[in-house]
Tab-separated table of N, CA and C and ligand atoms in Angstrom:
chain	number	residue	atom	x	y	z
A	1	MET	N	48.359	-15.092	-147.433
A	1	MET	CA	47.409	-14.674	-146.400
A	1	MET	C	45.981	-14.756	-146.950
A	2	LYS	N	45.096	-15.307	-146.151
A	2	LYS	CA	43.708	-15.445	-146.610
A	2	LYS	C	42.991	-14.097	-146.591
A	3	HIS	N	42.076	-13.928	-147.536
A	3	HIS	CA	41.186	-12.777	-147.473
A	3	HIS	C	40.215	-12.990	-146.307
A	4	GLN	N	39.895	-11.910	-145.642
A	4	GLN	CA	38.945	-12.016	-144.544
A	4	GLN	C	37.622	-11.358	-144.935
A	5	ILE	N	36.545	-12.093	-144.712
A	5	ILE	CA	35.210	-11.607	-145.068
A	5	ILE	C	34.354	-11.492	-143.808
A	6	LEU	N	33.695	-10.347	-143.667
A	6	LEU	CA	32.714	-10.196	-142.592
A	6	LEU	C	31.354	-10.586	-143.152
A	7	LEU	N	30.735	-11.577	-142.530
A	7	LEU	CA	29.407	-12.034	-142.922
A	7	LEU	C	28.410	-11.489	-141.908
A	8	LEU	N	27.567	-10.569	-142.378
A	8	LEU	CA	26.570	-9.954	-141.491
A	8	LEU	C	25.197	-10.465	-141.908
A	9	GLU	N	24.660	-11.367	-141.111
A	9	GLU	CA	23.423	-12.107	-141.463
A	9	GLU	C	22.714	-12.477	-140.167
A	10	ASP	N	21.409	-12.176	-140.074
A	10	ASP	CA	20.702	-12.428	-138.810
A	10	ASP	C	20.207	-13.866	-138.662
A	11	SER	N	20.029	-14.554	-139.776
A	11	SER	CA	19.506	-15.926	-139.693
A	11	SER	C	20.617	-16.914	-139.362
A	12	PHE	N	20.413	-17.662	-138.283
A	12	PHE	CA	21.428	-18.633	-137.846
A	12	PHE	C	21.743	-19.632	-138.961
A	13	LEU	N	20.704	-20.168	-139.601
A	13	LEU	CA	20.924	-21.194	-140.630
A	13	LEU	C	21.663	-20.643	-141.842
A	14	ASN	N	21.267	-19.430	-142.279
A	14	ASN	CA	21.969	-18.819	-143.418
A	14	ASN	C	23.413	-18.514	-143.061
A	15	ARG	N	23.608	-18.111	-141.805
A	15	ARG	CA	24.967	-17.776	-141.354
A	15	ARG	C	25.843	-19.030	-141.394
A	16	GLU	N	25.309	-20.145	-140.894
A	16	GLU	CA	26.065	-21.403	-140.894
A	16	GLU	C	26.384	-21.842	-142.323
A	17	LEU	N	25.353	-21.783	-143.169
A	17	LEU	CA	25.510	-22.228	-144.560
A	17	LEU	C	26.576	-21.398	-145.285
A	18	LEU	N	26.446	-20.068	-145.185
A	18	LEU	CA	27.376	-19.188	-145.895
A	18	LEU	C	28.776	-19.251	-145.292
A	19	CYS	N	28.835	-19.326	-143.976
A	19	CYS	CA	30.136	-19.390	-143.308
A	19	CYS	C	30.882	-20.659	-143.739
A	20	ASP	N	30.201	-21.789	-143.717
A	20	ASP	CA	30.840	-23.055	-144.130
A	20	ASP	C	31.298	-22.982	-145.576
A	21	TRP	N	30.446	-22.427	-146.434
A	21	TRP	CA	30.804	-22.353	-147.846
A	21	TRP	C	32.023	-21.433	-148.039
A	22	LEU	N	31.993	-20.285	-147.390
A	22	LEU	CA	33.109	-19.329	-147.530
A	22	LEU	C	34.420	-19.941	-147.028
A	23	GLU	N	34.358	-20.641	-145.907
A	23	GLU	CA	35.574	-21.278	-145.381
A	23	GLU	C	36.062	-22.356	-146.351
A	24	GLY	N	35.108	-23.078	-146.949
A	24	GLY	CA	35.460	-24.080	-147.944
A	24	GLY	C	36.124	-23.475	-149.173
A	25	GLU	N	35.794	-22.213	-149.463
A	25	GLU	CA	36.402	-21.498	-150.591
A	25	GLU	C	37.778	-20.943	-150.221
A	26	GLY	N	38.143	-21.083	-148.953
A	26	GLY	CA	39.465	-20.631	-148.537
A	26	GLY	C	39.507	-19.253	-147.899
A	27	TYR	N	38.348	-18.725	-147.544
A	27	TYR	CA	38.322	-17.410	-146.887
A	27	TYR	C	38.296	-17.565	-145.376
A	28	GLU	N	38.821	-16.529	-144.721
A	28	GLU	CA	38.683	-16.444	-143.274
A	28	GLU	C	37.393	-15.662	-143.036
A	29	VAL	N	36.545	-16.125	-142.137
A	29	VAL	CA	35.226	-15.517	-141.968
A	29	VAL	C	35.028	-15.005	-140.543
A	30	VAL	N	34.522	-13.786	-140.455
A	30	VAL	CA	34.076	-13.235	-139.186
A	30	VAL	C	32.569	-13.087	-139.327
A	31	VAL	N	31.794	-13.535	-138.333
A	31	VAL	CA	30.346	-13.431	-138.442
A	31	VAL	C	29.791	-12.402	-137.460
A	32	ALA	N	28.702	-11.774	-137.876
A	32	ALA	CA	27.968	-10.861	-137.000
A	32	ALA	C	26.503	-11.007	-137.354
A	33	GLU	N	25.618	-10.736	-136.368
A	33	GLU	CA	24.203	-11.025	-136.597
A	33	GLU	C	23.302	-9.799	-136.579
A	34	ASP	N	23.856	-8.627	-136.230
A	34	ASP	CA	23.015	-7.432	-136.244
A	34	ASP	C	23.891	-6.202	-136.488
A	35	LEU	N	23.251	-5.039	-136.574
A	35	LEU	CA	24.001	-3.826	-136.905
A	35	LEU	C	25.098	-3.536	-135.881
A	36	ASN	N	24.775	-3.666	-134.601
A	36	ASN	CA	25.757	-3.322	-133.569
A	36	ASN	C	26.970	-4.245	-133.576
A	37	THR	N	26.721	-5.556	-133.650
A	37	THR	CA	27.867	-6.471	-133.663
A	37	THR	C	28.620	-6.342	-134.989
A	38	GLY	N	27.903	-5.990	-136.049
A	38	GLY	CA	28.548	-5.756	-137.342
A	38	GLY	C	29.495	-4.566	-137.291
A	39	LEU	N	29.048	-3.483	-136.658
A	39	LEU	CA	29.888	-2.281	-136.541
A	39	LEU	C	31.140	-2.598	-135.732
A	40	ALA	N	30.953	-3.327	-134.633
A	40	ALA	CA	32.104	-3.691	-133.795
A	40	ALA	C	33.062	-4.583	-134.579
A	41	ALA	N	32.512	-5.541	-135.336
A	41	ALA	CA	33.355	-6.494	-136.066
A	41	ALA	C	34.150	-5.810	-137.167
A	42	VAL	N	33.539	-4.855	-137.847
A	42	VAL	CA	34.257	-4.206	-138.952
A	42	VAL	C	35.387	-3.340	-138.387
A	43	ARG	N	35.174	-2.763	-137.207
A	43	ARG	CA	36.230	-1.960	-136.570
A	43	ARG	C	37.338	-2.856	-136.030
A	44	ASP	N	36.949	-3.987	-135.435
A	44	ASP	CA	37.950	-4.864	-134.811
A	44	ASP	C	38.777	-5.650	-135.823
A	45	HIS	N	38.161	-6.030	-136.939
A	45	HIS	CA	38.824	-6.969	-137.848
A	45	HIS	C	39.278	-6.386	-139.175
A	46	SER	N	38.826	-5.177	-139.529
A	46	SER	CA	39.162	-4.600	-140.837
A	46	SER	C	39.080	-5.637	-141.957
A	47	PRO	N	37.877	-6.176	-142.199
A	47	PRO	CA	37.745	-7.215	-143.230
A	47	PRO	C	38.050	-6.664	-144.626
A	48	ASP	N	38.353	-7.583	-145.553
A	48	ASP	CA	38.623	-7.194	-146.944
A	48	ASP	C	37.331	-6.948	-147.706
A	49	LEU	N	36.238	-7.520	-147.199
A	49	LEU	CA	34.947	-7.408	-147.887
A	49	LEU	C	33.847	-7.734	-146.882
A	50	VAL	N	32.667	-7.141	-147.095
A	50	VAL	CA	31.515	-7.442	-146.240
A	50	VAL	C	30.422	-8.082	-147.090
A	51	LEU	N	29.904	-9.215	-146.634
A	51	LEU	CA	28.754	-9.856	-147.254
A	51	LEU	C	27.566	-9.524	-146.352
A	52	LEU	N	26.633	-8.753	-146.891
A	52	LEU	CA	25.598	-8.115	-146.069
A	52	LEU	C	24.197	-8.596	-146.411
A	53	ASP	N	23.533	-9.165	-145.422
A	53	ASP	CA	22.122	-9.526	-145.560
A	53	ASP	C	21.318	-8.221	-145.459
A	54	VAL	N	20.467	-7.973	-146.441
A	54	VAL	CA	19.722	-6.706	-146.452
A	54	VAL	C	18.617	-6.685	-145.396
A	55	GLN	N	18.027	-7.861	-145.096
A	55	GLN	CA	16.974	-7.922	-144.074
A	55	GLN	C	17.565	-8.452	-142.774
A	56	LEU	N	18.026	-7.533	-141.953
A	56	LEU	CA	18.640	-7.925	-140.674
A	56	LEU	C	17.567	-7.890	-139.590
A	57	GLY	N	16.699	-8.886	-139.585
A	57	GLY	CA	15.595	-8.869	-138.641
A	57	GLY	C	14.747	-7.635	-138.899
A	58	ALA	N	14.544	-6.820	-137.859
A	58	ALA	CA	13.730	-5.612	-137.991
A	58	ALA	C	14.542	-4.459	-138.594
A	59	ASP	N	15.850	-4.639	-138.715
A	59	ASP	CA	16.701	-3.551	-139.206
A	59	ASP	C	16.962	-3.653	-140.701
A	60	ASP	N	17.147	-2.477	-141.308
A	60	ASP	CA	17.517	-2.397	-142.710
A	60	ASP	C	19.037	-2.524	-142.809
A	61	GLY	N	19.486	-3.637	-143.395
A	61	GLY	CA	20.924	-3.867	-143.519
A	61	GLY	C	21.620	-2.786	-144.331
A	62	LEU	N	20.862	-2.104	-145.186
A	62	LEU	CA	21.494	-1.075	-146.025
A	62	LEU	C	22.000	0.106	-145.195
A	63	ARG	N	21.482	0.252	-143.984
A	63	ARG	CA	22.023	1.284	-143.080
A	63	ARG	C	23.504	1.020	-142.834
A	64	PHE	N	23.858	-0.264	-142.795
A	64	PHE	CA	25.252	-0.639	-142.561
A	64	PHE	C	26.126	-0.217	-143.750
A	65	ALA	N	25.615	-0.466	-144.959
A	65	ALA	CA	26.363	-0.084	-146.170
A	65	ALA	C	26.523	1.434	-146.237
A	66	LYS	N	25.466	2.158	-145.872
A	66	LYS	CA	25.534	3.628	-145.908
A	66	LYS	C	26.530	4.141	-144.877
A	67	TRP	N	26.497	3.548	-143.704
A	67	TRP	CA	27.444	3.938	-142.657
A	67	TRP	C	28.879	3.718	-143.142
A	68	MET	N	29.143	2.548	-143.744
A	68	MET	CA	30.498	2.279	-144.226
A	68	MET	C	30.930	3.268	-145.293
A	69	SER	N	30.009	3.627	-146.178
A	69	SER	CA	30.407	4.529	-147.264
A	69	SER	C	30.646	5.957	-146.763
A	70	ASN	N	30.207	6.250	-145.529
A	70	ASN	CA	30.464	7.571	-144.956
A	70	ASN	C	31.689	7.607	-144.056
A	71	GLU	N	32.306	6.454	-143.833
A	71	GLU	CA	33.505	6.396	-142.990
A	71	GLU	C	34.730	6.387	-143.896
A	72	PRO	N	35.566	7.426	-143.809
A	72	PRO	CA	36.708	7.520	-144.726
A	72	PRO	C	37.580	6.265	-144.765
A	73	GLU	N	37.797	5.627	-143.606
A	73	GLU	CA	38.704	4.474	-143.603
A	73	GLU	C	37.998	3.179	-144.001
A	74	LEU	N	36.680	3.231	-144.196
A	74	LEU	CA	35.930	2.012	-144.538
A	74	LEU	C	35.295	2.072	-145.928
A	75	GLN	N	35.270	3.248	-146.524
A	75	GLN	CA	34.491	3.377	-147.759
A	75	GLN	C	35.112	2.609	-148.935
A	76	LEU	N	36.361	2.194	-148.802
A	76	LEU	CA	36.957	1.406	-149.885
A	76	LEU	C	36.742	-0.099	-149.702
A	77	VAL	N	36.191	-0.491	-148.557
A	77	VAL	CA	35.919	-1.914	-148.334
A	77	VAL	C	34.634	-2.277	-149.094
A	78	PRO	N	34.733	-3.202	-150.068
A	78	PRO	CA	33.540	-3.535	-150.846
A	78	PRO	C	32.476	-4.261	-150.025
A	79	VAL	N	31.219	-3.905	-150.281
A	79	VAL	CA	30.086	-4.561	-149.626
A	79	VAL	C	29.250	-5.236	-150.714
A	80	ILE	N	28.974	-6.514	-150.542
A	80	ILE	CA	28.091	-7.253	-151.452
A	80	ILE	C	26.818	-7.591	-150.679
A	81	ALA	N	25.677	-7.177	-151.215
A	81	ALA	CA	24.394	-7.416	-150.557
A	81	ALA	C	23.829	-8.769	-150.969
A	82	VAL	N	23.154	-9.417	-150.011
A	82	VAL	CA	22.433	-10.663	-150.277
A	82	VAL	C	20.986	-10.408	-149.876
A	83	THR	N	20.052	-10.649	-150.796
A	83	THR	CA	18.663	-10.301	-150.486
A	83	THR	C	17.656	-11.196	-151.181
A	84	ALA	N	16.533	-11.413	-150.488
A	84	ALA	CA	15.429	-12.161	-151.087
A	84	ALA	C	14.595	-11.241	-151.977
A	85	GLN	N	14.797	-9.922	-151.820
A	85	GLN	CA	14.053	-8.953	-152.627
A	85	GLN	C	14.980	-8.339	-153.659
A	86	ALA	N	15.037	-8.964	-154.823
A	86	ALA	CA	16.022	-8.549	-155.824
A	86	ALA	C	15.362	-8.084	-157.121
A	87	MET	N	14.202	-7.451	-156.987
A	87	MET	CA	13.564	-6.844	-158.153
A	87	MET	C	14.386	-5.614	-158.540
A	88	PRO	N	14.221	-5.121	-159.795
A	88	PRO	CA	15.041	-3.975	-160.234
A	88	PRO	C	15.029	-2.792	-159.263
A	89	ALA	N	13.852	-2.452	-158.702
A	89	ALA	CA	13.798	-1.299	-157.785
A	89	ALA	C	14.596	-1.575	-156.511
A	90	ASP	N	14.563	-2.833	-156.041
A	90	ASP	CA	15.331	-3.204	-154.855
A	90	ASP	C	16.825	-3.120	-155.144
A	91	ARG	N	17.205	-3.625	-156.310
A	91	ARG	CA	18.618	-3.589	-156.708
A	91	ARG	C	19.126	-2.155	-156.773
A	92	GLU	N	18.281	-1.270	-157.305
A	92	GLU	CA	18.662	0.135	-157.428
A	92	GLU	C	18.926	0.734	-156.041
A	93	ARG	N	18.001	0.459	-155.115
A	93	ARG	CA	18.138	0.960	-153.745
A	93	ARG	C	19.407	0.395	-153.085
A	94	ILE	N	19.689	-0.860	-153.371
A	94	ILE	CA	20.865	-1.527	-152.785
A	94	ILE	C	22.154	-0.913	-153.324
A	95	LEU	N	22.218	-0.698	-154.635
A	95	LEU	CA	23.436	-0.135	-155.218
A	95	LEU	C	23.617	1.324	-154.798
A	96	GLU	N	22.492	2.048	-154.636
A	96	GLU	CA	22.578	3.448	-154.185
A	96	GLU	C	23.099	3.560	-152.761
A	97	SER	N	22.896	2.515	-151.973
A	97	SER	CA	23.359	2.562	-150.576
A	97	SER	C	24.874	2.407	-150.483
A	98	GLY	N	25.510	2.057	-151.603
A	98	GLY	CA	26.962	1.914	-151.590
A	98	GLY	C	27.440	0.488	-151.821
A	99	CYS	N	26.501	-0.474	-151.907
A	99	CYS	CA	26.900	-1.857	-152.178
A	99	CYS	C	27.422	-1.967	-153.611
A	100	LYS	N	28.408	-2.825	-153.809
A	100	LYS	CA	29.005	-3.011	-155.139
A	100	LYS	C	28.181	-3.963	-155.988
A	101	ALA	N	27.521	-4.901	-155.339
A	101	ALA	CA	26.781	-5.922	-156.076
A	101	ALA	C	25.660	-6.435	-155.199
A	102	CYS	N	24.730	-7.143	-155.825
A	102	CYS	CA	23.552	-7.647	-155.147
A	102	CYS	C	23.310	-9.081	-155.596
A	103	ILE	N	23.292	-9.998	-154.635
A	103	ILE	CA	23.078	-11.420	-154.929
A	103	ILE	C	21.706	-11.807	-154.381
A	104	ALA	N	20.895	-12.457	-155.228
A	104	ALA	CA	19.552	-12.859	-154.808
A	104	ALA	C	19.610	-14.120	-153.950
A	105	LYS	N	18.687	-14.208	-152.983
A	105	LYS	CA	18.484	-15.443	-152.220
A	105	LYS	C	17.382	-16.235	-152.899
A	106	PRO	N	17.421	-17.563	-152.946
A	106	PRO	CA	18.530	-18.383	-152.438
A	106	PRO	C	19.805	-18.161	-153.255
A	107	VAL	N	20.928	-18.205	-152.563
A	107	VAL	CA	22.198	-17.813	-153.173
A	107	VAL	C	22.649	-18.809	-154.242
A	108	ASP	N	22.982	-18.254	-155.387
A	108	ASP	CA	23.626	-19.014	-156.466
A	108	ASP	C	25.126	-18.939	-156.184
A	109	PHE	N	25.717	-20.050	-155.753
A	109	PHE	CA	27.104	-20.010	-155.287
A	109	PHE	C	28.110	-19.772	-156.408
A	110	VAL	N	27.755	-20.133	-157.631
A	110	VAL	CA	28.648	-19.832	-158.759
A	110	VAL	C	28.737	-18.317	-158.937
A	111	LEU	N	27.568	-17.672	-158.836
A	111	LEU	CA	27.505	-16.212	-158.968
A	111	LEU	C	28.224	-15.527	-157.803
A	112	LEU	N	28.033	-16.069	-156.618
A	112	LEU	CA	28.688	-15.486	-155.444
A	112	LEU	C	30.205	-15.595	-155.572
A	113	ARG	N	30.679	-16.754	-156.035
A	113	ARG	CA	32.122	-16.944	-156.206
A	113	ARG	C	32.691	-15.905	-157.177
A	114	THR	N	31.988	-15.709	-158.298
A	114	THR	CA	32.435	-14.742	-159.302
A	114	THR	C	32.455	-13.330	-158.727
A	115	SER	N	31.413	-13.002	-157.966
A	115	SER	CA	31.311	-11.666	-157.407
A	115	SER	C	32.402	-11.407	-156.363
A	116	LEU	N	32.682	-12.405	-155.545
A	116	LEU	CA	33.750	-12.249	-154.542
A	116	LEU	C	35.094	-12.052	-155.234
A	117	GLN	N	35.347	-12.843	-156.268
A	117	GLN	CA	36.629	-12.727	-156.969
A	117	GLN	C	36.756	-11.370	-157.644
A	118	ARG	N	35.628	-10.840	-158.096
A	118	ARG	CA	35.673	-9.536	-158.750
A	118	ARG	C	35.957	-8.412	-157.758
A	119	TRP	N	35.347	-8.481	-156.581
A	119	TRP	CA	35.397	-7.333	-155.673
A	119	TRP	C	36.446	-7.403	-154.577
A	120	LEU	N	36.957	-8.592	-154.296
A	120	LEU	CA	38.023	-8.646	-153.289
A	120	LEU	C	39.276	-7.992	-153.854
A	121	PRO	N	40.010	-7.262	-153.008
A	121	PRO	CA	41.242	-6.647	-153.497
A	121	PRO	C	42.226	-7.741	-153.907
A	122	SER	N	42.906	-7.540	-155.036
A	122	SER	CA	43.867	-8.567	-155.452
A	122	SER	C	45.103	-8.478	-154.565
A	123	ARG	N	45.672	-9.626	-154.306
A	123	ARG	CA	46.886	-9.698	-153.495
A	123	ARG	C	48.091	-9.557	-154.407
A	124	ASP	N	49.011	-8.711	-154.010
A	124	ASP	CA	50.245	-8.568	-154.765
A	124	ASP	C	51.063	-9.845	-154.581
A	125	PRO	N	51.356	-10.586	-155.683
A	125	PRO	CA	52.069	-11.860	-155.564
A	125	PRO	C	53.398	-11.722	-154.798
A	126	VAL	N	54.018	-10.565	-154.905
A	126	VAL	CA	55.306	-10.340	-154.231
A	126	VAL	C	55.145	-10.488	-152.709
A	127	ASN	N	53.968	-10.126	-152.224
A	127	ASN	CA	53.750	-10.151	-150.779
A	127	ASN	C	53.263	-11.495	-150.255
A	128	LEU	N	53.121	-12.464	-151.136
A	128	LEU	CA	52.579	-13.753	-150.704
A	128	LEU	C	53.671	-14.704	-150.194
A	129	ALA	N	54.925	-14.341	-150.434
A	129	ALA	CA	56.034	-15.234	-150.060
A	129	ALA	C	56.080	-15.458	-148.546
B	1	MN	MN1	17.869	-11.754	-142.753
């Protein structure tokens, strides 16, 4: 069974780029473009991981990470932040919001691959049959 990733990103071009890359890596992808559609998508799909754009238009994407960390049934779902503002103070704020990791834009796909492999829950081989 494929891992499912929720990609929450407001930019159409970034969404297309990341979605295509993630599908090429073998993941199933659900996309959302703002906080409201993101909340609906995480409830409807129970993704294995969320890839979160920190600048969601006028909204702070970290509100989404904070919301997830306060929901008992969602707080174990790892969130990886993607941001153009990746200075140490920004990283600190991102990790404090509950994100597991922070990837700088433009995205280094080698780093993203490593981070996804680290944070996605491992599949029990017994259940893959
Ligand atoms: Mn954005």
